[in-house]
Coordinates of C-alpha atoms and ligand atoms in Angstrom, one line a residue:
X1 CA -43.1 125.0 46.9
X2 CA -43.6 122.8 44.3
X3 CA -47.6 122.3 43.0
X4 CA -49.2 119.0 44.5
X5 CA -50.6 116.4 42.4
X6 CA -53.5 114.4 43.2
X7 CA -54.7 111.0 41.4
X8 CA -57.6 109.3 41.7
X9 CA -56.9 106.0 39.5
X10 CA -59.8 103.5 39.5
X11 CA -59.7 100.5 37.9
X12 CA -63.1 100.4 35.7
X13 CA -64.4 97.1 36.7
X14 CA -67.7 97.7 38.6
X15 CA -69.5 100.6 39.7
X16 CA -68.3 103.4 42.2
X17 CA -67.7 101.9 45.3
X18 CA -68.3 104.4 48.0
X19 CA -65.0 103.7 49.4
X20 CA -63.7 104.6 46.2
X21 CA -65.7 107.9 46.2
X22 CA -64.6 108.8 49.9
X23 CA -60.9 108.2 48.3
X24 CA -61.5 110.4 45.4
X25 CA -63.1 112.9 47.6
X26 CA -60.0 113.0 50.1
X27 CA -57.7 113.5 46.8
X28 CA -59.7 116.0 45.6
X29 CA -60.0 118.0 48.6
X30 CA -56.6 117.7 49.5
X31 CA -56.0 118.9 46.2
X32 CA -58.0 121.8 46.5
X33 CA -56.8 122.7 49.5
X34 CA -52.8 122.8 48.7
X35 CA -53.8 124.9 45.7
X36 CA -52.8 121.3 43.8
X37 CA -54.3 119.1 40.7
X38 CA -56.1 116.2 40.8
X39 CA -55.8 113.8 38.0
X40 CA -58.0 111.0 37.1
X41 CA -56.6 108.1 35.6
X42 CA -58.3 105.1 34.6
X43 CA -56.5 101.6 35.1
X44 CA -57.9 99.8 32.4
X45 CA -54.6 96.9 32.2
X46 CA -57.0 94.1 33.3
X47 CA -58.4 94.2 29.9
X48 CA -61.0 90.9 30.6
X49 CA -62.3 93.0 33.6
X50 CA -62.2 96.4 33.0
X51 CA -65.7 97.6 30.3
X52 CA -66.7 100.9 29.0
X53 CA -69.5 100.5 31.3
X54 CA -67.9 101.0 34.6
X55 CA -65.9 103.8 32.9
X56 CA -68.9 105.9 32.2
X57 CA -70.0 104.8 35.3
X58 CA -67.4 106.4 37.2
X59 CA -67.1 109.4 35.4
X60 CA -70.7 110.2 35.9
X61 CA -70.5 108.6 39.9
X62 CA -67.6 111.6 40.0
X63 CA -69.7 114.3 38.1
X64 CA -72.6 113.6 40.4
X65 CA -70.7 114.2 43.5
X66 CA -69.3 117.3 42.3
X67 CA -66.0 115.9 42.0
X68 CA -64.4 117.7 39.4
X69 CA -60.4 116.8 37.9
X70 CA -58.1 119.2 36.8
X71 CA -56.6 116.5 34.0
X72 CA -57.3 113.2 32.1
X73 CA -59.2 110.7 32.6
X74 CA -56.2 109.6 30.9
X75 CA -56.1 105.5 30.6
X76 CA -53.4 103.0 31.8
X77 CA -53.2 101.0 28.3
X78 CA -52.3 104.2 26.3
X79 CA -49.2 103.9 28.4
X80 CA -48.1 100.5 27.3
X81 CA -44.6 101.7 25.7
X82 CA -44.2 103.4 28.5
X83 CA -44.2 100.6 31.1
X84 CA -42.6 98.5 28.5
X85 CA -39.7 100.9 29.2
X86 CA -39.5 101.0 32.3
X87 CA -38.7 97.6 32.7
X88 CA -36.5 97.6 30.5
X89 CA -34.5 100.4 31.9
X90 CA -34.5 98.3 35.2
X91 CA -33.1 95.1 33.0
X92 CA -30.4 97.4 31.5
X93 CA -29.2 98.6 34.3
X94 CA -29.1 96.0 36.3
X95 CA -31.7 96.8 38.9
X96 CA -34.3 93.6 37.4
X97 CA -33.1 90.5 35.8
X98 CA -35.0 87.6 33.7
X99 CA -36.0 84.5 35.3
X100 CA -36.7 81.4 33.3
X101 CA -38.3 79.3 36.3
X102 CA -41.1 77.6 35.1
X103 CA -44.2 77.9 36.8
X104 CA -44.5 74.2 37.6
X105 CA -41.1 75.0 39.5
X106 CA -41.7 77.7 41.5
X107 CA -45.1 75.5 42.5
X108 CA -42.7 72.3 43.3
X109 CA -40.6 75.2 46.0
X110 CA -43.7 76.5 47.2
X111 CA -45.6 72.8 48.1
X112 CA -41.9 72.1 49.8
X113 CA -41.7 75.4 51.7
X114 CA -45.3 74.9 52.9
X115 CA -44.5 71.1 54.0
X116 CA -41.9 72.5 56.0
X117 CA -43.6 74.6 57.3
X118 CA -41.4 78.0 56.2
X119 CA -42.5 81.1 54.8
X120 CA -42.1 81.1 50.8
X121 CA -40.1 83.8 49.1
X122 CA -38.4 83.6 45.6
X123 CA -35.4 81.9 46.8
X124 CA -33.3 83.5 44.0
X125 CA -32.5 81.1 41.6
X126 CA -32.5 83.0 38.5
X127 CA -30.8 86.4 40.5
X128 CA -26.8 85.9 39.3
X129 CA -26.9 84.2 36.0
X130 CA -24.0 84.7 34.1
X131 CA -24.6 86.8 30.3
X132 CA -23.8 83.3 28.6
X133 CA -26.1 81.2 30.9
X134 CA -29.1 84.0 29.8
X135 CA -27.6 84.2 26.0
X136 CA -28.0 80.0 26.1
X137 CA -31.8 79.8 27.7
X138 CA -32.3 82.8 25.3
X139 CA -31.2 81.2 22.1
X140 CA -33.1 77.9 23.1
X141 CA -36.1 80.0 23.5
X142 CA -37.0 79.3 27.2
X143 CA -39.4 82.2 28.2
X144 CA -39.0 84.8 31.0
X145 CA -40.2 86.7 33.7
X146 CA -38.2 89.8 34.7
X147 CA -38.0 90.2 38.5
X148 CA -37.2 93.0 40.5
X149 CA -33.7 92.7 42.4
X150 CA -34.0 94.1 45.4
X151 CA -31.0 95.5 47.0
X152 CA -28.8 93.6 49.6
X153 CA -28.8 96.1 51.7
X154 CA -28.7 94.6 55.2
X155 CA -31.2 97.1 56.8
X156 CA -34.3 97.9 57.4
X157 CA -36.6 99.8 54.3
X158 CA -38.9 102.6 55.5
X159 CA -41.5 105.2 54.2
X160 CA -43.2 107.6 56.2
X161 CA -46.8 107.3 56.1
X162 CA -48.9 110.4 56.4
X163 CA -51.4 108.8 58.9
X164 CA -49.8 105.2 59.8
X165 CA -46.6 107.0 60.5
X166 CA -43.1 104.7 60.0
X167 CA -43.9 101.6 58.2
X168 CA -40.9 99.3 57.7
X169 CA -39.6 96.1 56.6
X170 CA -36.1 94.4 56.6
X171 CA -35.3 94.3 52.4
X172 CA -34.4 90.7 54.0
X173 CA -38.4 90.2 53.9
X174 CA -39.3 91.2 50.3
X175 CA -38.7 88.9 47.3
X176 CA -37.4 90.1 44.2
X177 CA -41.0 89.8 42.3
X178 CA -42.1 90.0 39.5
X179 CA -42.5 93.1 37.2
X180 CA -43.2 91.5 33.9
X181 CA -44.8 88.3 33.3
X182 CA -43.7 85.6 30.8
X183 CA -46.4 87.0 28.0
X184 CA -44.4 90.3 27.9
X185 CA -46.7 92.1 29.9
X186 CA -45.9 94.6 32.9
X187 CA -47.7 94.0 36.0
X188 CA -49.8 96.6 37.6
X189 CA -47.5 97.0 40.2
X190 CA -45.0 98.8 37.8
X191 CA -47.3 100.4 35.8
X192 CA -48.9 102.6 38.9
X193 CA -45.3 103.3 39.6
X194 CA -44.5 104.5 35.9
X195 CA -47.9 106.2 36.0
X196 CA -47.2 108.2 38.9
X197 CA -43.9 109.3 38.3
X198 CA -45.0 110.5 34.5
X199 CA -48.0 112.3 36.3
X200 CA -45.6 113.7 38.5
X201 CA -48.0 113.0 41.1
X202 CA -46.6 114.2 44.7
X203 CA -49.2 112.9 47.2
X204 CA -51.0 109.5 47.2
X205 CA -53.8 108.7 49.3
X206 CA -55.4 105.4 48.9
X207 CA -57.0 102.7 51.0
X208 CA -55.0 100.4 53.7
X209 CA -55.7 97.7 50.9
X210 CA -53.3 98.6 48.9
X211 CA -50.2 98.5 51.5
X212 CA -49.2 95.5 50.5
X213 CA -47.5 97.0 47.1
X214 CA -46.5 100.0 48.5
X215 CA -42.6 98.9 50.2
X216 CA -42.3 97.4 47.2
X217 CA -43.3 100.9 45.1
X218 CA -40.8 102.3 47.2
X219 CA -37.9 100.2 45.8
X220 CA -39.5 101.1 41.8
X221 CA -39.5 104.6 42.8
X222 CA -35.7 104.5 43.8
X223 CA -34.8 102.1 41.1
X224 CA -36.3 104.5 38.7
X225 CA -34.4 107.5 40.5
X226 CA -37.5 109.2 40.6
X227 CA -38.6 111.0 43.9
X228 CA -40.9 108.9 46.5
X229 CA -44.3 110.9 47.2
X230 CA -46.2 111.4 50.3
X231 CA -48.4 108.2 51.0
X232 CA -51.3 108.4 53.2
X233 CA -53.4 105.3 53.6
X234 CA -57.0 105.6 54.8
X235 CA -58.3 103.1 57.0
X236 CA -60.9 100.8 55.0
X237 CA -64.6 101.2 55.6
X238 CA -66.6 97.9 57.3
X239 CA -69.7 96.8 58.2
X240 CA -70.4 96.4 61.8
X241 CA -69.3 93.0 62.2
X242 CA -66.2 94.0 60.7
X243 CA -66.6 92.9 57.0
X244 CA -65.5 94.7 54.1
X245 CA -68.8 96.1 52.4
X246 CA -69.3 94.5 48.9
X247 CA -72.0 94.2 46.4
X248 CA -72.2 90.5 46.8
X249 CA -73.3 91.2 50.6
X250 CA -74.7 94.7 50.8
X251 CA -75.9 95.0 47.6
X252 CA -76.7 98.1 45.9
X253 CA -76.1 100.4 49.1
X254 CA -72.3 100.3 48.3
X255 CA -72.7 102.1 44.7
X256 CA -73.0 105.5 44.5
X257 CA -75.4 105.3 41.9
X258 CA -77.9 103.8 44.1
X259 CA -78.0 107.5 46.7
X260 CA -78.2 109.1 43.0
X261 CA -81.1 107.0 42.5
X262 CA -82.6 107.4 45.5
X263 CA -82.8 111.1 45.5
X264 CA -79.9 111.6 48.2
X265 CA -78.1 115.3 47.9
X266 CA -74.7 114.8 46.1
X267 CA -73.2 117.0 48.9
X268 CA -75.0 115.4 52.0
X269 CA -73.3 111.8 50.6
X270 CA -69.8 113.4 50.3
X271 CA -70.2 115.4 54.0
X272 CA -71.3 111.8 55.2
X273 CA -68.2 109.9 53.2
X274 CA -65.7 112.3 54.1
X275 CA -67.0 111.8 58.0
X276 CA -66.0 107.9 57.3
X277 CA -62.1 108.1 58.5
X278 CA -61.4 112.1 59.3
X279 CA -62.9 114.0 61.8
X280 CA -62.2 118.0 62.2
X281 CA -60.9 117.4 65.5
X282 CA -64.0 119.5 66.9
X283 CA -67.7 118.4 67.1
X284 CA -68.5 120.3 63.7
X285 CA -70.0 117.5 61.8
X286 CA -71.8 119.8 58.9
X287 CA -69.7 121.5 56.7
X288 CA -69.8 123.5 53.7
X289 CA -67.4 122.8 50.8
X290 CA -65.3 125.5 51.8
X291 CA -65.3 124.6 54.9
X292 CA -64.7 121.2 54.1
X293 CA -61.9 122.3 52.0
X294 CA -60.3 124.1 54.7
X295 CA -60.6 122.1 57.4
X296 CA -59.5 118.7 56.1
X297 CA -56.0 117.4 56.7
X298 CA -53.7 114.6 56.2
X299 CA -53.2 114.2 59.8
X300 CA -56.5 114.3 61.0
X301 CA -57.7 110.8 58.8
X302 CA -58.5 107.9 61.5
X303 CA -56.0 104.9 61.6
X304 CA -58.6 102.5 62.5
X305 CA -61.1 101.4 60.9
X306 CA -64.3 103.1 59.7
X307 CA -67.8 101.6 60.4
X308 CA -70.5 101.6 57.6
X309 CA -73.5 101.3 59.7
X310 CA -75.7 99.3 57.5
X311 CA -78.7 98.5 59.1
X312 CA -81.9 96.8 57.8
X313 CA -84.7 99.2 59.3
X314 CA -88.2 100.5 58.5
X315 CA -87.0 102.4 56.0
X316 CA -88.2 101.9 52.2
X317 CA -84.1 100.9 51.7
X318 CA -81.3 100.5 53.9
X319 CA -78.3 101.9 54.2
X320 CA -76.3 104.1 57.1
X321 CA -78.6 106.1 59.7
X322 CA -76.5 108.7 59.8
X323 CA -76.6 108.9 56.1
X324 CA -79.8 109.1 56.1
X325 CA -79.9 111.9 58.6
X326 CA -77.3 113.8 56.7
X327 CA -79.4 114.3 53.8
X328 CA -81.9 115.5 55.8
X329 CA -80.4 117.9 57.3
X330 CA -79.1 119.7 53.7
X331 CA -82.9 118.6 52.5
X332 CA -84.6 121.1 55.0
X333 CA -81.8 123.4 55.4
X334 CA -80.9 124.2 51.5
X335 CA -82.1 127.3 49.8
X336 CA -84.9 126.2 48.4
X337 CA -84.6 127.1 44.9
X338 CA -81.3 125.0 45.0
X339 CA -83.8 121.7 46.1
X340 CA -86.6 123.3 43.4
X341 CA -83.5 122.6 41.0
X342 CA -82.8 118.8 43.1
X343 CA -86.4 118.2 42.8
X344 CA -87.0 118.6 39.3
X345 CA -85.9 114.8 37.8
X346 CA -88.0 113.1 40.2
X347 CA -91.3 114.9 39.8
X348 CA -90.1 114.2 35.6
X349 CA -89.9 110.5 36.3
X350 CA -93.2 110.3 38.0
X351 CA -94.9 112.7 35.5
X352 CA -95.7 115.2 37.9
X353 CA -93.7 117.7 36.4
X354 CA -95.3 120.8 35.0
X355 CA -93.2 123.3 33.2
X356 CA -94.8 126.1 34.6
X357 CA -93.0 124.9 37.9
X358 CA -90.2 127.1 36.1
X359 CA -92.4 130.2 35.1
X360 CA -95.6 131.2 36.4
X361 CA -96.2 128.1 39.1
X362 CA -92.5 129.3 40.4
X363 CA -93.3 130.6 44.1
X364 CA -96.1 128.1 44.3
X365 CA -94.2 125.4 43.5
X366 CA -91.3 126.7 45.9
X367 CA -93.3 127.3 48.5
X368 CA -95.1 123.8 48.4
X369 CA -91.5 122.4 48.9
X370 CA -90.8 124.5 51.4
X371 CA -94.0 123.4 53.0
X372 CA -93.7 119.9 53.0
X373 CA -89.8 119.1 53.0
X374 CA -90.0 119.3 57.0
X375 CA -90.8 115.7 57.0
X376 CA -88.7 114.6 54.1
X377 CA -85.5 112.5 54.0
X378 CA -84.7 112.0 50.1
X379 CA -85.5 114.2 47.5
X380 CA -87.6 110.8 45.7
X381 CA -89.9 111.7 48.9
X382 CA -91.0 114.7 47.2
X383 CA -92.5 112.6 44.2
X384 CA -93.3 109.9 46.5
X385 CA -95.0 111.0 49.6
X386 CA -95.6 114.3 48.2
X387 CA -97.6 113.5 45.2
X388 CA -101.0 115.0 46.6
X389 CA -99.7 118.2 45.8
X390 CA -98.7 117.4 42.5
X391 CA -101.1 115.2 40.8
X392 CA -105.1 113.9 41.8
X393 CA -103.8 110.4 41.5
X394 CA -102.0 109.6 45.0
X395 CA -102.1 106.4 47.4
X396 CA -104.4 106.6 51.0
X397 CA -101.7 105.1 53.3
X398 CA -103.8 101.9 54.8
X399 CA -103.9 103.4 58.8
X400 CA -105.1 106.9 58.4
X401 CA -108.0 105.7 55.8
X402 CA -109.1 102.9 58.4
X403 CA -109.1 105.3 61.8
X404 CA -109.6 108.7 60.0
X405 CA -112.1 107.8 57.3
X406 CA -113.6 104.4 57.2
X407 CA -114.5 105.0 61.0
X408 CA -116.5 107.9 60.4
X409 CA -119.5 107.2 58.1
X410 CA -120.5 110.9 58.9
X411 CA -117.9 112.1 56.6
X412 CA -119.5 110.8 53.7
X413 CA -121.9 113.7 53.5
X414 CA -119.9 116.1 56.2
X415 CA -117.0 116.0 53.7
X416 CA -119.0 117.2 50.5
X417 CA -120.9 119.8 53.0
X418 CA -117.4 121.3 53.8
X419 CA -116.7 121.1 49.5
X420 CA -120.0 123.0 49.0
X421 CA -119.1 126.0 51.2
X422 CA -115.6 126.4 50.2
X423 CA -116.5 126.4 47.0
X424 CA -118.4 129.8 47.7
X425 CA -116.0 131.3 50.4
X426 CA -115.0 134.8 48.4
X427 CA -111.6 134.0 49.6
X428 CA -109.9 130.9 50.7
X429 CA -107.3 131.3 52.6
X430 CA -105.6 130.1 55.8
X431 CA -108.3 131.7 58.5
X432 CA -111.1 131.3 56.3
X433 CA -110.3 127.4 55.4
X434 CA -110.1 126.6 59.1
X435 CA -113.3 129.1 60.1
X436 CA -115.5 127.4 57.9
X437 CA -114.2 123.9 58.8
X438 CA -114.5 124.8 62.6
X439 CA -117.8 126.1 62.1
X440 CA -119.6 123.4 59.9
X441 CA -117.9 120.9 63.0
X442 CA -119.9 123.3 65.5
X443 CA -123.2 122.8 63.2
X444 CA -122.9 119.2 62.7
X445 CA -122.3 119.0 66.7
X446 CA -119.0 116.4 66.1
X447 CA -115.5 117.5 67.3
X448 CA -113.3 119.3 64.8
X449 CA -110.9 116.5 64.8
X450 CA -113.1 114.3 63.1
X451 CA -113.4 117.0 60.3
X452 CA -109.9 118.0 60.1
X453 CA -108.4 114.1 60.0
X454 CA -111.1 113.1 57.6
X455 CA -110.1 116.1 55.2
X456 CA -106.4 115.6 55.9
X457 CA -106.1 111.9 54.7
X458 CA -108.7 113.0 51.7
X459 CA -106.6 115.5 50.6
X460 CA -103.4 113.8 51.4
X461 CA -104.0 110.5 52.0
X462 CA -101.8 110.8 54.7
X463 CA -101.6 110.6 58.6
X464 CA -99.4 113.8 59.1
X465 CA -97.7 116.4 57.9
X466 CA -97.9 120.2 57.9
X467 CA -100.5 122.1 59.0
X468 CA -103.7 121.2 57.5
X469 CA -104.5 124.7 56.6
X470 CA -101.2 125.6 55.1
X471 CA -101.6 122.4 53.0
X472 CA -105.1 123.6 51.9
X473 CA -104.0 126.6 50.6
X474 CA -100.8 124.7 49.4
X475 CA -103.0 122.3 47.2
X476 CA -105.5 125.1 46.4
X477 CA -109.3 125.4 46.6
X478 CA -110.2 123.9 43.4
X479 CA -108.4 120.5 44.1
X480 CA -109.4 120.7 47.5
X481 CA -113.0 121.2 46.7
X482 CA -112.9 117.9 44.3
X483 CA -110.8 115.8 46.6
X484 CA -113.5 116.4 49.6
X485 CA -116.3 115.3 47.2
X486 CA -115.2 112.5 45.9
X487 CA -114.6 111.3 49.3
X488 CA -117.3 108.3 48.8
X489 CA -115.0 106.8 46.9
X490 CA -113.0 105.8 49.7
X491 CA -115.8 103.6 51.4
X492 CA -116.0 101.8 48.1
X493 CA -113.5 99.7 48.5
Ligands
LIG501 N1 -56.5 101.0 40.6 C1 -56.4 100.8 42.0 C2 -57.8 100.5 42.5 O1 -58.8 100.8 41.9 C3 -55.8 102.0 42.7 C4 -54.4 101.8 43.1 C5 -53.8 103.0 43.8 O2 -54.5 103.9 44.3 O3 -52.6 103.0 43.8 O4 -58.0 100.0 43.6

């Protein structure tokens, strides 16, 4: 069998698009799975649109994900001659011709076709010119287009999509269009055809969007004798109201630099994209990249539409639900020194980071994460709502300090009482944290409770999380000691 050949060929005119990730992902493992190649190819033709920018942000949008390429990025201009070429392969041998219609023409046809109400389609006029009639418009230097001529072939034209299955059209349907406008220049049309056949690429997966070139690709690839690969178009990914999602109306959620930024696990986003249009067939919805790798097929990516549940919630940003979930599933379930690694950038960007994280603070630090990522959904979380147990400078959410502190004048003095003995406990650990705490509430005649919740959103200035104890331990004596002091502070304002 010959090897398969993958591309992934965005044009670099934004960000990456998460569709444009999930399609990158589905080449990639498709490629991996056959044993194949992916290639990455830039389509920079659209010179005023395409900037360095979107390139780099791409690549990195790729590297991020984990989304490695076998060759390239190699870029569309590089390949001008080529395309140059090929249409003029297609002129010579008869399989294009030049048409001199102006544009103002071709607009005159167009306004008629649409007063009477008929569908418009190049009616031609340019497809039989003699050599002399061409020669004469040559010599008086009327420019040209070059159109393709499609075939008279009285029949149908047909490719067999991988998940759409037969798609069709009578050649009577297509127009000979245009492959190279009157500047000189080939469209983009042609040069993805020429692209693909030099890359020798065998399978192309792309969105539903692009189905509206691809009959037409079919005639290039036979005009250019070159063999027609394996299309399979993936269904497009909505909103719930059925709307493509777009910066302009979702904003940032649609960019995979946004779950970079907001501490999502590169593998939880692709487990979630791929999940967007394929399904295993089974109820697994979690799967390793070998599994993923295994499992995924042509033939099991969704016709229909996917839905990109974007919801506005209580969550500090918005994006899918299940998204959301997804990462939090590989956020409690990783090893641990794998989210130690994860971690690491945020707790830098905060300034909580401490190098002895990586040497002697090792296990503490792990086990602190280990402690607290229970109730986590991003890794930013860690920096965010875990900050307690990385700095003395963290927020008192608003409810716990009203019902848990401000309530409780008591606390005041019962807080610092609790510092004073902990401070001389010969050991503090989890039995003797909670003895000493149990038995001062005992003492002071007041229900534990009111101790414990005190000293939770003192050391935490949260309402819940792990067990106090554990996070006593977690935070250490000395911290806890000052925290439970200093509680005074909190009536002040
Ligand atoms: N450059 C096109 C895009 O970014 C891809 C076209 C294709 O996959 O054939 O949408």
């Amino acid at each position: 069998m010959t090897e398969t050949r993958l591309r992934f060929p965005p044009s670099p005119t934004g960000y990456l698009h998460i569709g444009g990730a999930r399609t990158a992902l589905y080449n990639w493992l498709y490629a991996k799975k056959t044993g194949g190649k992916l290639i990455l190819r830039i389509e920079d033709t659209d010179a005023d649109r395409s900037t360095e920018e979107s390139i780099q942000g791409i690549i990195n949008g790729l590297k991020w994900l984990g989304i490695d390429w076998d060759e390239g990025p190699y870029f569309q201009t590089d390949f001008d001659a080529d395309h140059v070429a090929a249409a003029k392969k297609l002129l010579e041998t008869g399989k294009a011709y030049k048409c001199f219609c102006t544009k103002e023409e071709l607009e005159a046809k167009r306004e008629t076709a649409q007063a009477n109400k008929t569908a418009y389609g190049y009616d031609g006029t340019c497809r039989d010119l003699t050599k002399e009639d061409i020669a004469d418009k040559e010599a008086a230097g009327l420019p040209f287009m070059v159109r393709f001529k499609v075939p008279e072939k009285d029949g149908i034209l047909s490719y067999e999509d991988k998940v759409l299955g037969t798609i069709k059209s009578h050649y009577s349907e297509i127009e000979d269009f245009v492959i190279v406008r009157s500047t000189g220049k080939p469209l983009y049309l042609l040069c993805n055809v020429v692209d693909d056949i030099r890359d020798r690429i065998s399978h192309i997966i792309r969105g539903q969007d692009h189905m509206t070139n691809t009959l037409r690709q079919v005639l290039l690839y036979e005009a250019l004798e070159a063999p027609i690969p394996v299309f399979a178009h993936m269904p497009l990914t909505l909103d719930i109201k059925k709307a493509k999602i777009s910066k302009r109306s979702h904003g940032e959620i649609v960019a995979v630099q946004f779950y970079e930024k907001h501490g999502f696990i590169p593998w939880a986003l692709s487990n979630f994209l791929v999940l967007l249009g394929w399904s295993s067939g089974d109820d697994q919805e979690i799967f390793s990249k070998e599994e993923m790798i295994e499992a995924f097929s042509l033939d099991r990516i969704n016709k229909s539409n996917s839905i990109f549940n974007y919801q506005k919630g209580n969550a500090r940003f918005f994006t899918d639900p299940k998204a959301i979930a997804m990462n939090q599933h590989y956020l409690r379930t990783m090893p641990i020194e794998e989210i130690a690694i994860m971690v690491k950038p945020f707790l830098e960007k905060e300034g909580l980071w401490d190098t002895a994280y990586e040497g002697d603070k090792k296990e503490w630090f792990e086990t602190t994460l280990d402690l607290i990522r229970d109730r986590f959904r991003v890794l930013t979380d860690f920096a965010d709502l875990g900050r307690a147990y990385f700095s003395d400078e963290f927020p008192v959410e608003a409810k716990p300090l009203k019902k848990n502190v401000l309530k409780h004048e008591g606390l005041k003095e019962w807080l610092p009482m609790l510092a004073e003995r902990y401070e001389a406990l010969s050991e503090f650990n989890l039995e003797t944290s909670e003895q000493t705490a149990r038995d001062l509430a005992t003492e002071l005649d007041i229900k534990p409770g009111i101790i414990m919740n005190g000293m939770r959103t003192v050391v935490t200035g949260q309402l819940a999380g792990a067990s106090m104890f554990d996070i006593l331990v977690a935070i250490g004596r000395e911290r806890v000691v000052r925290r439970l002091r200093n509680v005074g502070k909190l009536y002040e304002v």
